[in-house]
mmCIF file of C-alpha atoms in Angstrom:
data_model
loop_
_atom_site.group_PDB
_atom_site.id
_atom_site.type_symbol
_atom_site.label_atom_id
_atom_site.label_comp_id
_atom_site.label_asym_id
_atom_site.label_seq_id
_atom_site.Cartn_x
_atom_site.Cartn_y
_atom_site.Cartn_z
ATOM 1 C CA MET A 24 144.560 74.692 115.045
ATOM 2 C CA VAL A 25 142.349 74.415 111.951
ATOM 3 C CA LEU A 26 138.697 75.353 112.321
ATOM 4 C CA GLU A 27 136.209 72.640 111.526
ATOM 5 C CA PHE A 28 134.047 73.355 108.504
ATOM 6 C CA ASP A 29 130.888 73.620 110.633
ATOM 7 C CA ALA A 30 132.403 76.489 112.628
ATOM 8 C CA ILE A 31 133.175 78.636 109.580
ATOM 9 C CA PRO A 32 129.536 79.334 108.517
ATOM 10 C CA SER A 33 128.727 80.176 112.150
ATOM 11 C CA LEU A 34 131.562 82.700 112.314
ATOM 12 C CA ILE A 35 130.418 84.218 109.015
ATOM 13 C CA GLY A 36 126.883 84.315 110.457
ATOM 14 C CA ILE A 37 128.084 86.238 113.518
ATOM 15 C CA LEU A 38 129.809 88.763 111.248
ATOM 16 C CA VAL A 39 126.711 89.120 109.050
ATOM 17 C CA LEU A 40 124.470 89.683 112.084
ATOM 18 C CA VAL A 41 126.724 92.151 113.907
ATOM 19 C CA ILE A 42 127.671 94.720 111.260
ATOM 20 C CA PRO A 43 124.294 95.428 109.559
ATOM 21 C CA SER A 44 122.488 95.372 112.929
ATOM 22 C CA MET A 45 125.021 97.812 114.340
ATOM 23 C CA LEU A 46 124.503 100.125 111.357
ATOM 24 C CA LEU A 47 120.709 99.942 111.698
ATOM 25 C CA GLY A 48 121.085 100.752 115.393
ATOM 26 C CA ARG A 49 123.147 103.835 114.536
ATOM 27 C CA ILE A 50 120.557 104.930 111.965
ATOM 28 C CA CYS A 51 117.773 104.559 114.547
ATOM 29 C CA LYS A 52 119.801 106.565 117.062
ATOM 30 C CA HIS A 53 120.336 109.315 114.468
ATOM 31 C CA PHE A 54 116.552 109.664 114.140
ATOM 32 C CA GLY A 55 115.997 109.674 117.904
ATOM 33 C CA ILE A 56 114.874 106.031 118.114
ATOM 34 C CA SER A 57 116.400 103.516 120.530
ATOM 35 C CA GLU A 58 119.326 101.558 119.071
ATOM 36 C CA ILE A 59 117.804 98.318 120.366
ATOM 37 C CA ILE A 60 114.979 98.604 117.832
ATOM 38 C CA GLY A 61 117.541 98.826 115.015
ATOM 39 C CA PHE A 62 119.469 95.839 116.365
ATOM 40 C CA VAL A 63 116.312 93.695 116.573
ATOM 41 C CA ILE A 64 115.042 94.758 113.135
ATOM 42 C CA GLY A 65 118.472 93.910 111.707
ATOM 43 C CA GLY A 66 118.138 90.447 113.224
ATOM 44 C CA ILE A 67 114.648 89.975 111.767
ATOM 45 C CA ILE A 68 115.798 90.984 108.270
ATOM 46 C CA LEU A 69 118.857 88.719 108.455
ATOM 47 C CA SER A 70 117.097 85.820 110.198
ATOM 48 C CA PRO A 71 117.099 82.252 108.816
ATOM 49 C CA PHE A 72 113.457 82.938 107.877
ATOM 50 C CA ALA A 73 114.364 85.920 105.655
ATOM 51 C CA PHE A 74 117.585 87.017 103.910
ATOM 52 C CA GLY A 75 119.748 84.928 106.247
ATOM 53 C CA GLY A 76 118.025 81.811 104.973
ATOM 54 C CA TRP A 77 117.799 82.837 101.333
ATOM 55 C CA ILE A 78 121.497 83.742 100.920
ATOM 56 C CA GLN A 79 123.677 80.624 100.678
ATOM 57 C CA PHE A 80 127.289 80.118 101.784
ATOM 58 C CA PHE A 81 128.852 76.798 100.742
ATOM 59 C CA ASP A 82 125.354 75.475 99.991
ATOM 60 C CA ARG A 83 124.121 76.399 103.479
ATOM 61 C CA PRO A 84 122.058 79.373 104.731
ATOM 62 C CA ILE A 85 124.364 82.201 105.752
ATOM 63 C CA ILE A 86 122.551 82.477 109.115
ATOM 64 C CA GLU A 87 121.849 79.378 111.188
ATOM 65 C CA LEU A 88 120.820 79.638 114.828
ATOM 66 C CA ASN A 89 123.011 76.702 115.778
ATOM 67 C CA GLU A 90 124.692 75.829 119.061
ATOM 68 C CA LEU A 91 127.769 77.976 118.387
ATOM 69 C CA ILE A 92 125.765 81.127 117.628
ATOM 70 C CA LEU A 93 123.440 80.592 120.600
ATOM 71 C CA SER A 94 126.453 80.033 122.892
ATOM 72 C CA PHE A 95 127.990 83.267 121.618
ATOM 73 C CA TRP A 96 124.596 84.923 122.232
ATOM 74 C CA GLN A 97 124.685 83.814 125.871
ATOM 75 C CA ILE A 98 128.226 85.171 126.198
ATOM 76 C CA ALA A 99 126.935 88.489 124.823
ATOM 77 C CA GLY A 100 124.171 88.536 127.449
ATOM 78 C CA ILE A 101 126.705 87.853 130.205
ATOM 79 C CA ILE A 102 128.891 90.766 129.054
ATOM 80 C CA ILE A 103 125.907 93.152 128.811
ATOM 81 C CA LEU A 104 124.707 92.328 132.334
ATOM 82 C CA PHE A 105 128.233 92.354 133.772
ATOM 83 C CA SER A 106 128.647 95.840 132.325
ATOM 84 C CA ALA A 107 125.326 96.888 133.870
ATOM 85 C CA GLY A 108 126.352 95.578 137.284
ATOM 86 C CA LEU A 109 129.529 97.682 137.175
ATOM 87 C CA HIS A 110 127.317 100.792 137.417
ATOM 88 C CA PHE A 111 125.548 99.548 140.550
ATOM 89 C CA PRO A 112 127.714 99.146 143.674
ATOM 90 C CA PHE A 113 126.252 97.773 146.908
ATOM 91 C CA SER A 114 125.291 101.306 147.997
ATOM 92 C CA SER A 115 122.893 101.537 145.036
ATOM 93 C CA LEU A 116 121.283 98.250 146.061
ATOM 94 C CA LYS A 117 120.812 99.588 149.598
ATOM 95 C CA ASN A 118 119.248 102.767 148.198
ATOM 96 C CA ALA A 119 116.859 100.805 145.975
ATOM 97 C CA GLY A 120 116.211 98.274 148.754
ATOM 98 C CA VAL A 121 112.598 97.583 149.628
ATOM 99 C CA LYS A 122 111.307 99.708 146.755
ATOM 100 C CA ALA A 123 113.025 97.511 144.152
ATOM 101 C CA ILE A 124 111.794 94.348 145.881
ATOM 102 C CA ILE A 125 108.166 95.533 145.921
ATOM 103 C CA VAL A 126 108.301 96.770 142.314
ATOM 104 C CA GLY A 127 109.986 93.550 141.166
ATOM 105 C CA ILE A 128 107.392 91.310 142.835
ATOM 106 C CA THR A 129 104.296 93.283 141.803
ATOM 107 C CA GLY A 130 105.801 93.711 138.336
ATOM 108 C CA VAL A 131 105.608 89.932 137.921
ATOM 109 C CA ILE A 132 102.338 89.200 139.735
ATOM 110 C CA VAL A 133 100.112 91.760 137.970
ATOM 111 C CA PRO A 134 100.913 90.843 134.318
ATOM 112 C CA LEU A 135 100.822 87.156 135.295
ATOM 113 C CA ALA A 136 97.352 87.519 136.842
ATOM 114 C CA LEU A 137 96.058 89.773 134.055
ATOM 115 C CA GLY A 138 97.395 87.488 131.340
ATOM 116 C CA TYR A 139 95.829 84.411 132.903
ATOM 117 C CA GLY A 140 92.513 86.068 133.791
ATOM 118 C CA ILE A 141 91.929 87.735 130.416
ATOM 119 C CA SER A 142 92.909 84.554 128.560
ATOM 120 C CA ILE A 143 90.350 82.545 130.567
ATOM 121 C CA LEU A 144 87.702 85.192 129.828
ATOM 122 C CA PHE A 145 88.452 84.702 126.120
ATOM 123 C CA GLY A 146 87.642 81.014 126.523
ATOM 124 C CA ILE A 147 91.262 79.859 126.289
ATOM 125 C CA GLU A 148 92.108 76.562 127.997
ATOM 126 C CA TRP A 149 93.761 76.992 131.428
ATOM 127 C CA MET A 150 97.094 75.454 130.463
ATOM 128 C CA VAL A 151 97.379 77.648 127.363
ATOM 129 C CA ALA A 152 96.367 80.662 129.473
ATOM 130 C CA LEU A 153 99.160 79.812 131.903
ATOM 131 C CA ILE A 154 101.791 79.833 129.137
ATOM 132 C CA ILE A 155 100.463 83.181 127.863
ATOM 133 C CA ALA A 156 100.547 84.631 131.389
ATOM 134 C CA ALA A 157 104.055 83.334 132.123
ATOM 135 C CA THR A 158 105.346 84.738 128.819
ATOM 136 C CA LEU A 159 104.177 88.188 129.937
ATOM 137 C CA SER A 160 105.642 87.983 133.439
ATOM 138 C CA ALA A 161 109.396 88.597 133.100
ATOM 139 C CA THR A 162 111.088 91.792 131.912
ATOM 140 C CA SER A 163 114.179 91.601 129.695
ATOM 141 C CA ILE A 164 116.978 92.813 131.989
ATOM 142 C CA ALA A 165 119.404 93.115 129.076
ATOM 143 C CA ALA A 166 117.020 95.439 127.229
ATOM 144 C CA ALA A 167 116.249 97.521 130.326
ATOM 145 C CA VAL A 168 119.910 98.171 131.172
ATOM 146 C CA THR A 169 120.909 98.787 127.546
ATOM 147 C CA ILE A 170 118.198 101.430 127.125
ATOM 148 C CA LEU A 171 119.205 103.158 130.368
ATOM 149 C CA GLU A 172 122.887 103.160 129.368
ATOM 150 C CA GLU A 173 121.976 104.498 125.935
ATOM 151 C CA LEU A 174 120.087 107.371 127.610
ATOM 152 C CA ASP A 175 122.828 107.781 130.268
ATOM 153 C CA LYS A 176 120.145 107.422 132.966
ATOM 154 C CA GLU A 177 121.319 104.284 134.770
ATOM 155 C CA LYS A 178 122.445 106.292 137.821
ATOM 156 C CA THR A 179 119.131 108.089 138.332
ATOM 157 C CA GLN A 180 116.874 107.020 141.197
ATOM 158 C CA GLU A 181 114.368 105.425 138.829
ATOM 159 C CA GLY A 182 117.165 103.794 136.827
ATOM 160 C CA ASN A 183 118.596 102.210 139.973
ATOM 161 C CA ILE A 184 115.212 100.855 141.101
ATOM 162 C CA LEU A 185 114.343 99.730 137.569
ATOM 163 C CA VAL A 186 117.478 97.619 137.103
ATOM 164 C CA ASN A 187 117.371 96.004 140.546
ATOM 165 C CA ALA A 188 113.638 95.305 140.150
ATOM 166 C CA ALA A 189 114.228 93.822 136.680
ATOM 167 C CA VAL A 190 116.870 91.454 138.081
ATOM 168 C CA LEU A 191 114.448 90.273 140.782
ATOM 169 C CA ASP A 192 111.801 90.044 138.061
ATOM 170 C CA ASP A 193 114.093 87.664 136.137
ATOM 171 C CA VAL A 194 114.689 85.462 139.193
ATOM 172 C CA LEU A 195 110.933 85.221 139.820
ATOM 173 C CA GLY A 196 110.311 84.598 136.119
ATOM 174 C CA LEU A 197 112.617 81.573 136.169
ATOM 175 C CA ALA A 198 110.910 80.267 139.322
ATOM 176 C CA ILE A 199 107.559 80.549 137.536
ATOM 177 C CA LEU A 200 109.043 78.773 134.517
ATOM 178 C CA SER A 201 110.200 75.965 136.806
ATOM 179 C CA SER A 202 106.669 75.683 138.219
ATOM 180 C CA ILE A 203 105.233 75.550 134.697
ATOM 181 C CA ILE A 204 107.532 72.648 133.799
ATOM 182 C CA SER A 205 106.181 70.813 136.863
ATOM 183 C CA ILE A 206 102.622 71.559 135.717
ATOM 184 C CA VAL A 207 103.327 70.346 132.178
ATOM 185 C CA ILE A 208 104.908 67.106 133.385
ATOM 186 C CA GLY A 209 102.164 66.429 135.943
ATOM 187 C CA ASN A 210 99.331 67.832 133.784
ATOM 188 C CA ALA A 211 97.844 69.436 136.904
ATOM 189 C CA LEU A 212 98.243 72.575 138.977
ATOM 190 C CA PRO A 213 100.860 72.095 141.735
ATOM 191 C CA SER A 214 100.082 72.948 145.334
ATOM 192 C CA LEU A 215 100.516 76.544 146.458
ATOM 193 C CA GLU A 216 103.144 75.326 148.939
ATOM 194 C CA LEU A 217 105.256 73.877 146.107
ATOM 195 C CA VAL A 218 105.060 77.076 144.037
ATOM 196 C CA LEU A 219 105.979 79.231 147.050
ATOM 197 C CA PHE A 220 108.841 76.864 147.902
ATOM 198 C CA GLU A 221 110.311 77.106 144.376
ATOM 199 C CA ILE A 222 110.011 80.899 144.372
ATOM 200 C CA SER A 223 111.535 81.187 147.876
ATOM 201 C CA GLU A 224 114.359 78.833 146.908
ATOM 202 C CA SER A 225 115.215 80.947 143.836
ATOM 203 C CA LEU A 226 115.166 84.167 145.871
ATOM 204 C CA ILE A 227 117.382 82.733 148.623
ATOM 205 C CA LEU A 228 119.891 81.404 146.079
ATOM 206 C CA TRP A 229 119.940 84.807 144.353
ATOM 207 C CA ILE A 230 120.514 86.674 147.639
ATOM 208 C CA VAL A 231 123.349 84.318 148.668
ATOM 209 C CA LEU A 232 125.012 84.630 145.239
ATOM 210 C CA LEU A 233 124.641 88.421 145.265
ATOM 211 C CA LEU A 234 126.057 88.861 148.777
ATOM 212 C CA ALA A 235 128.944 86.487 148.040
ATOM 213 C CA SER A 236 129.752 88.472 144.879
ATOM 214 C CA ILE A 237 129.580 91.822 146.664
ATOM 215 C CA PHE A 238 131.671 90.904 149.715
ATOM 216 C CA LEU A 239 134.048 88.224 148.422
ATOM 217 C CA LEU A 240 134.580 88.865 144.710
ATOM 218 C CA PRO A 241 136.523 92.174 144.995
ATOM 219 C CA LYS A 242 138.992 90.508 147.393
ATOM 220 C CA ILE A 243 139.372 87.392 145.215
ATOM 221 C CA VAL A 244 139.875 89.400 142.019
ATOM 222 C CA HIS A 245 142.406 91.687 143.712
ATOM 223 C CA VAL A 246 144.421 88.710 145.018
ATOM 224 C CA VAL A 247 144.359 86.869 141.675
ATOM 225 C CA ALA A 248 145.265 90.005 139.714
ATOM 226 C CA THR A 249 148.259 90.791 141.953
ATOM 227 C CA MET A 250 149.578 87.330 142.823
ATOM 228 C CA ARG A 251 152.355 87.268 140.194
ATOM 229 C CA PRO A 252 155.755 89.009 140.205
ATOM 230 C CA THR A 253 155.900 92.612 139.021
ATOM 231 C CA SER A 254 158.141 91.460 136.162
ATOM 232 C CA LEU A 255 155.182 89.515 134.771
ATOM 233 C CA GLU A 256 152.877 92.556 134.819
ATOM 234 C CA SER A 257 151.019 92.686 131.534
ATOM 235 C CA ARG A 258 148.440 94.988 130.051
ATOM 236 C CA GLY A 259 144.878 93.900 130.709
ATOM 237 C CA THR A 260 145.566 91.378 133.495
ATOM 238 C CA LYS A 261 143.151 93.030 135.934
ATOM 239 C CA GLN A 262 140.449 93.489 133.303
ATOM 240 C CA ALA A 263 140.765 89.884 132.147
ATOM 241 C CA THR A 264 140.582 88.631 135.745
ATOM 242 C CA ALA A 265 137.444 90.684 136.406
ATOM 243 C CA LEU A 266 135.782 89.492 133.190
ATOM 244 C CA GLY A 267 136.755 85.912 134.006
ATOM 245 C CA SER A 268 135.020 86.306 137.366
ATOM 246 C CA ALA A 269 131.829 87.312 135.534
ATOM 247 C CA PHE A 270 131.838 84.053 133.595
ATOM 248 C CA GLY A 271 132.634 82.147 136.787
ATOM 249 C CA ILE A 272 129.696 83.638 138.720
ATOM 250 C CA ALA A 273 127.448 83.194 135.664
ATOM 251 C CA ALA A 274 128.386 79.498 135.607
ATOM 252 C CA ILE A 275 127.618 79.170 139.323
ATOM 253 C CA ALA A 276 124.244 80.872 138.775
ATOM 254 C CA ALA A 277 123.390 78.438 135.980
ATOM 255 C CA SER A 278 124.439 75.451 138.105
ATOM 256 C CA ILE A 279 121.992 76.411 140.875
ATOM 257 C CA GLY A 280 119.090 77.000 138.508
ATOM 258 C CA LEU A 281 119.344 80.765 137.991
ATOM 259 C CA ASN A 282 119.807 82.646 134.731
ATOM 260 C CA PRO A 283 123.568 82.987 133.954
ATOM 261 C CA ILE A 284 123.122 86.663 133.107
ATOM 262 C CA VAL A 285 121.750 87.275 136.615
ATOM 263 C CA GLY A 286 125.042 85.861 137.915
ATOM 264 C CA ALA A 287 126.983 88.186 135.618
ATOM 265 C CA PHE A 288 125.057 91.163 137.029
ATOM 266 C CA ALA A 289 125.968 90.066 140.570
ATOM 267 C CA ALA A 290 129.634 89.844 139.514
ATOM 268 C CA GLY A 291 129.436 93.365 138.101
ATOM 269 C CA MET A 292 127.985 94.678 141.367
ATOM 270 C CA GLY A 293 130.856 92.997 143.211
ATOM 271 C CA ILE A 294 133.534 94.573 141.002
ATOM 272 C CA ALA A 295 131.713 97.948 141.230
ATOM 273 C CA GLY A 296 132.852 98.143 144.848
ATOM 274 C CA SER A 297 136.528 97.479 144.039
ATOM 275 C CA LYS A 298 139.444 99.695 143.015
ATOM 276 C CA LEU A 299 139.440 98.085 139.572
ATOM 277 C CA VAL A 300 136.024 99.379 138.566
ATOM 278 C CA ARG A 301 137.144 102.288 136.348
ATOM 279 C CA GLN A 302 139.555 100.165 134.283
ATOM 280 C CA VAL A 303 137.083 97.307 133.975
ATOM 281 C CA LYS A 304 134.238 99.651 132.932
ATOM 282 C CA GLU A 305 136.320 101.054 130.076
ATOM 283 C CA PHE A 306 137.357 97.582 128.923
ATOM 284 C CA VAL A 307 133.863 96.053 129.038
ATOM 285 C CA GLY A 308 132.375 99.177 127.444
ATOM 286 C CA GLU A 309 134.532 98.518 124.376
ATOM 287 C CA LEU A 310 133.358 94.893 124.220
ATOM 288 C CA GLN A 311 129.729 96.002 124.316
ATOM 289 C CA ILE A 312 130.132 97.822 121.010
ATOM 290 C CA ILE A 313 130.044 94.404 119.319
ATOM 291 C CA PHE A 314 128.191 92.227 121.814
ATOM 292 C CA ALA A 315 125.109 94.440 122.367
ATOM 293 C CA PRO A 316 124.101 94.575 118.658
ATOM 294 C CA PHE A 317 124.715 90.842 118.346
ATOM 295 C CA PHE A 318 122.641 89.967 121.423
ATOM 296 C CA PHE A 319 119.556 91.846 120.246
ATOM 297 C CA ALA A 320 120.065 90.817 116.610
ATOM 298 C CA VAL A 321 119.841 87.157 117.656
ATOM 299 C CA ILE A 322 116.585 87.924 119.490
ATOM 300 C CA GLY A 323 115.293 89.379 116.218
ATOM 301 C CA ALA A 324 116.654 86.421 114.242
ATOM 302 C CA GLN A 325 114.437 84.077 116.257
ATOM 303 C CA ILE A 326 111.325 85.818 114.932
ATOM 304 C CA ASP A 327 109.845 84.286 111.784
ATOM 305 C CA ILE A 328 108.392 87.328 110.037
ATOM 306 C CA THR A 329 106.572 85.069 107.559
ATOM 307 C CA ASN A 330 104.308 83.932 110.423
ATOM 308 C CA ILE A 331 102.770 87.391 110.635
ATOM 309 C CA LEU A 332 99.957 86.205 108.368
ATOM 310 C CA SER A 333 98.988 83.472 110.838
ATOM 311 C CA VAL A 334 98.757 85.846 113.811
ATOM 312 C CA ASP A 335 95.303 86.271 115.350
ATOM 313 C CA LEU A 336 95.064 90.080 115.186
ATOM 314 C CA SER A 337 92.433 90.495 117.913
ATOM 315 C CA LEU A 338 94.304 88.168 120.296
ATOM 316 C CA PHE A 339 97.587 89.907 119.449
ATOM 317 C CA LEU A 340 96.168 93.348 120.307
ATOM 318 C CA VAL A 341 94.597 92.136 123.552
ATOM 319 C CA ILE A 342 97.780 90.390 124.746
ATOM 320 C CA LEU A 343 99.953 93.356 123.712
ATOM 321 C CA VAL A 344 97.759 95.745 125.719
ATOM 322 C CA ILE A 345 97.925 93.374 128.713
ATOM 323 C CA ALA A 346 101.717 93.129 128.320
ATOM 324 C CA ILE A 347 102.096 96.919 128.429
ATOM 325 C CA LEU A 348 99.433 97.732 131.034
ATOM 326 C CA GLY A 349 100.488 94.791 133.199
ATOM 327 C CA LYS A 350 103.937 96.277 133.741
ATOM 328 C CA ILE A 351 102.733 99.877 134.056
ATOM 329 C CA LEU A 352 100.116 98.866 136.644
ATOM 330 C CA GLY A 353 102.282 96.216 138.296
ATOM 331 C CA ALA A 354 105.584 98.103 138.440
ATOM 332 C CA GLY A 355 104.760 101.718 137.584
ATOM 333 C CA VAL A 356 101.868 102.319 140.000
ATOM 334 C CA PRO A 357 103.650 100.849 143.068
ATOM 335 C CA ALA A 358 106.727 102.907 142.096
ATOM 336 C CA ILE A 359 104.591 106.078 141.929
ATOM 337 C CA ILE A 360 103.285 105.368 145.437
ATOM 338 C CA LEU A 361 106.714 104.498 146.860
ATOM 339 C CA LEU A 362 108.577 107.407 145.245
ATOM 340 C CA LYS A 363 105.681 109.867 145.574
ATOM 341 C CA ASN A 364 106.511 110.963 142.045
ATOM 342 C CA LYS A 365 104.277 110.165 139.083
ATOM 343 C CA ASN A 366 106.861 110.677 136.326
ATOM 344 C CA LYS A 367 109.607 108.630 137.991
ATOM 345 C CA GLY A 368 107.162 105.836 138.765
ATOM 346 C CA LEU A 369 105.862 105.724 135.203
ATOM 347 C CA ARG A 370 109.409 105.593 133.850
ATOM 348 C CA ILE A 371 110.026 102.474 135.931
ATOM 349 C CA GLY A 372 106.824 100.973 134.518
ATOM 350 C CA TYR A 373 107.849 101.847 130.948
ATOM 351 C CA GLY A 374 111.308 100.344 131.461
ATOM 352 C CA MET A 375 109.774 97.070 132.642
ATOM 353 C CA VAL A 376 107.572 96.724 129.533
ATOM 354 C CA VAL A 377 110.221 95.064 127.341
ATOM 355 C CA ARG A 378 110.140 91.259 127.257
ATOM 356 C CA GLY A 379 112.925 89.117 125.857
ATOM 357 C CA GLU A 380 114.935 86.053 126.781
ATOM 358 C CA ILE A 381 112.636 84.346 129.311
ATOM 359 C CA ALA A 382 109.519 85.200 127.298
ATOM 360 C CA PHE A 383 111.006 83.431 124.247
ATOM 361 C CA ILE A 384 111.951 80.410 126.362
ATOM 362 C CA THR A 385 108.477 80.182 127.919
ATOM 363 C CA ALA A 386 106.649 80.458 124.594
ATOM 364 C CA GLY A 387 109.042 77.923 123.053
ATOM 365 C CA LEU A 388 108.444 75.562 125.960
ATOM 366 C CA GLY A 389 104.691 75.825 125.436
ATOM 367 C CA LEU A 390 105.049 75.026 121.741
ATOM 368 C CA GLY A 391 107.579 72.244 122.325
ATOM 369 C CA TYR A 392 105.306 70.453 124.779
ATOM 370 C CA GLY A 393 102.326 70.851 122.460
ATOM 371 C CA ILE A 394 100.424 73.080 124.914
ATOM 372 C CA ILE A 395 100.024 76.044 122.570
ATOM 373 C CA SER A 396 99.384 76.016 118.832
ATOM 374 C CA GLU A 397 101.649 77.523 116.158
ATOM 375 C CA ASN A 398 99.085 80.326 115.870
ATOM 376 C CA ILE A 399 99.290 81.309 119.547
ATOM 377 C CA PHE A 400 103.079 80.848 119.544
ATOM 378 C CA SER A 401 103.416 83.258 116.599
ATOM 379 C CA THR A 402 101.069 85.700 118.322
ATOM 380 C CA LEU A 403 103.197 85.636 121.492
ATOM 381 C CA ILE A 404 106.414 86.120 119.518
ATOM 382 C CA PHE A 405 104.992 89.223 117.834
ATOM 383 C CA VAL A 406 103.748 90.503 121.207
ATOM 384 C CA ILE A 407 107.336 90.187 122.493
ATOM 385 C CA LEU A 408 108.510 92.099 119.411
ATOM 386 C CA GLY A 409 105.843 94.740 120.106
ATOM 387 C CA THR A 410 107.125 95.269 123.651
ATOM 388 C CA ILE A 411 110.714 95.506 122.372
ATOM 389 C CA ILE A 412 109.623 98.364 120.090
ATOM 390 C CA ILE A 413 107.132 100.149 122.382
ATOM 391 C CA GLY A 414 109.025 99.925 125.708
ATOM 392 C CA PRO A 415 112.130 101.895 124.624
ATOM 393 C CA ILE A 416 109.971 104.505 122.859
ATOM 394 C CA LEU A 417 107.889 105.119 126.012
ATOM 395 C CA LEU A 418 110.951 105.304 128.269
ATOM 396 C CA LYS A 419 112.966 107.521 125.938
ATOM 397 C CA HIS A 420 110.022 109.895 125.416
ATOM 398 C CA SER A 421 109.485 110.158 129.179
ATOM 399 C CA PHE A 422 113.125 111.025 129.900
ATOM 400 C CA LYS A 423 113.151 113.448 126.950
ATOM 401 C CA ASN A 424 110.195 115.349 128.414
ATOM 402 C CA GLN A 425 111.964 115.482 131.787
ATOM 403 C CA ASP A 426 115.114 116.909 130.180
ATOM 404 C CA LYS A 427 113.051 119.568 128.349
ATOM 405 C CA ILE A 428 111.418 120.637 131.614
ATOM 406 C CA SER A 429 114.819 120.722 133.377
ATOM 407 C CA ASN A 430 116.369 122.848 130.606
ATOM 408 C CA SER A 431 113.491 125.337 130.590
ATOM 409 C CA THR A 432 113.695 126.004 134.347
#
């Protein structure tokens, strides 16, 4: 098969994004900074708005955020969240339980309410305020799990609660996004009953998908992986079957209105309870070496650094403070109360600070429908970037202090 010409620049673009971003991530790690920051900065530098647009390949920009690259980006997100789920068997979900549910819900409500309330106080129109608030509501699960894995803290009590709360946070964030679309189309606030129905529907679908993955997926994968003659045994069959199941559950999640990466996480949790988990972890861990830098580089590549001059500095600072405090107050404080431990609770709050995929979608929706101006859109994008930088620093510093205390005792 011969590749079409349009595919070749995209493949070159993937290569150009992955390698420099990976190197920048390693440099950041060497200096004690989270790799994610290096990946995102690499994406910003190589974006279509910077060097990726200035450097030409066959008379076209070397980086184009086209359908192929964005599809590959979604695949990267699925692999990252599948890998995360492999570290969290059903027992971890039971341990996190009610605590994760409370933290996940309050972690959405508080920044949403703060974002809307403060925006109204600043004289911003209610529909614009709603987009700002919704942009601040959902944590980036991919960022949260990647930071925890980087620090090797995903199996701690706070790491377990953080990841499960962030997944719930994502489900609620998409339900809010669905409500916003209804508001935009109808140009009026929907009834409380409708909003609660959409949120309840998303939660029920998530619970059903999660339970099906946990109780059925290990059996299905085991049967599929062993249903051929021993003579046809080949290296990687079990790993490929498990990874295929992640894409299958991700597709089901997307078809019922959930984020595909939430489905991939559920698939990972299902496989985590099977006998295949060790082999699959090793296999997917190798894939992440390439897919994690690419995923965060594409997030960076969506940021037009040239728009920094059009950002309203005072509004940027206010929204950034709300974005950070909203998660610390909304997720961190309830976690402190539930865990009866200030440091663990704050770490959960810090881990929830990072915004990403859903925040970009919400801000883009607001701009696309003409609700927010280019100025406010740019401000929100740089707020998202601010949380991507500040969140990992806060979380890493907090765990570092804990390790120092542990070593000195």
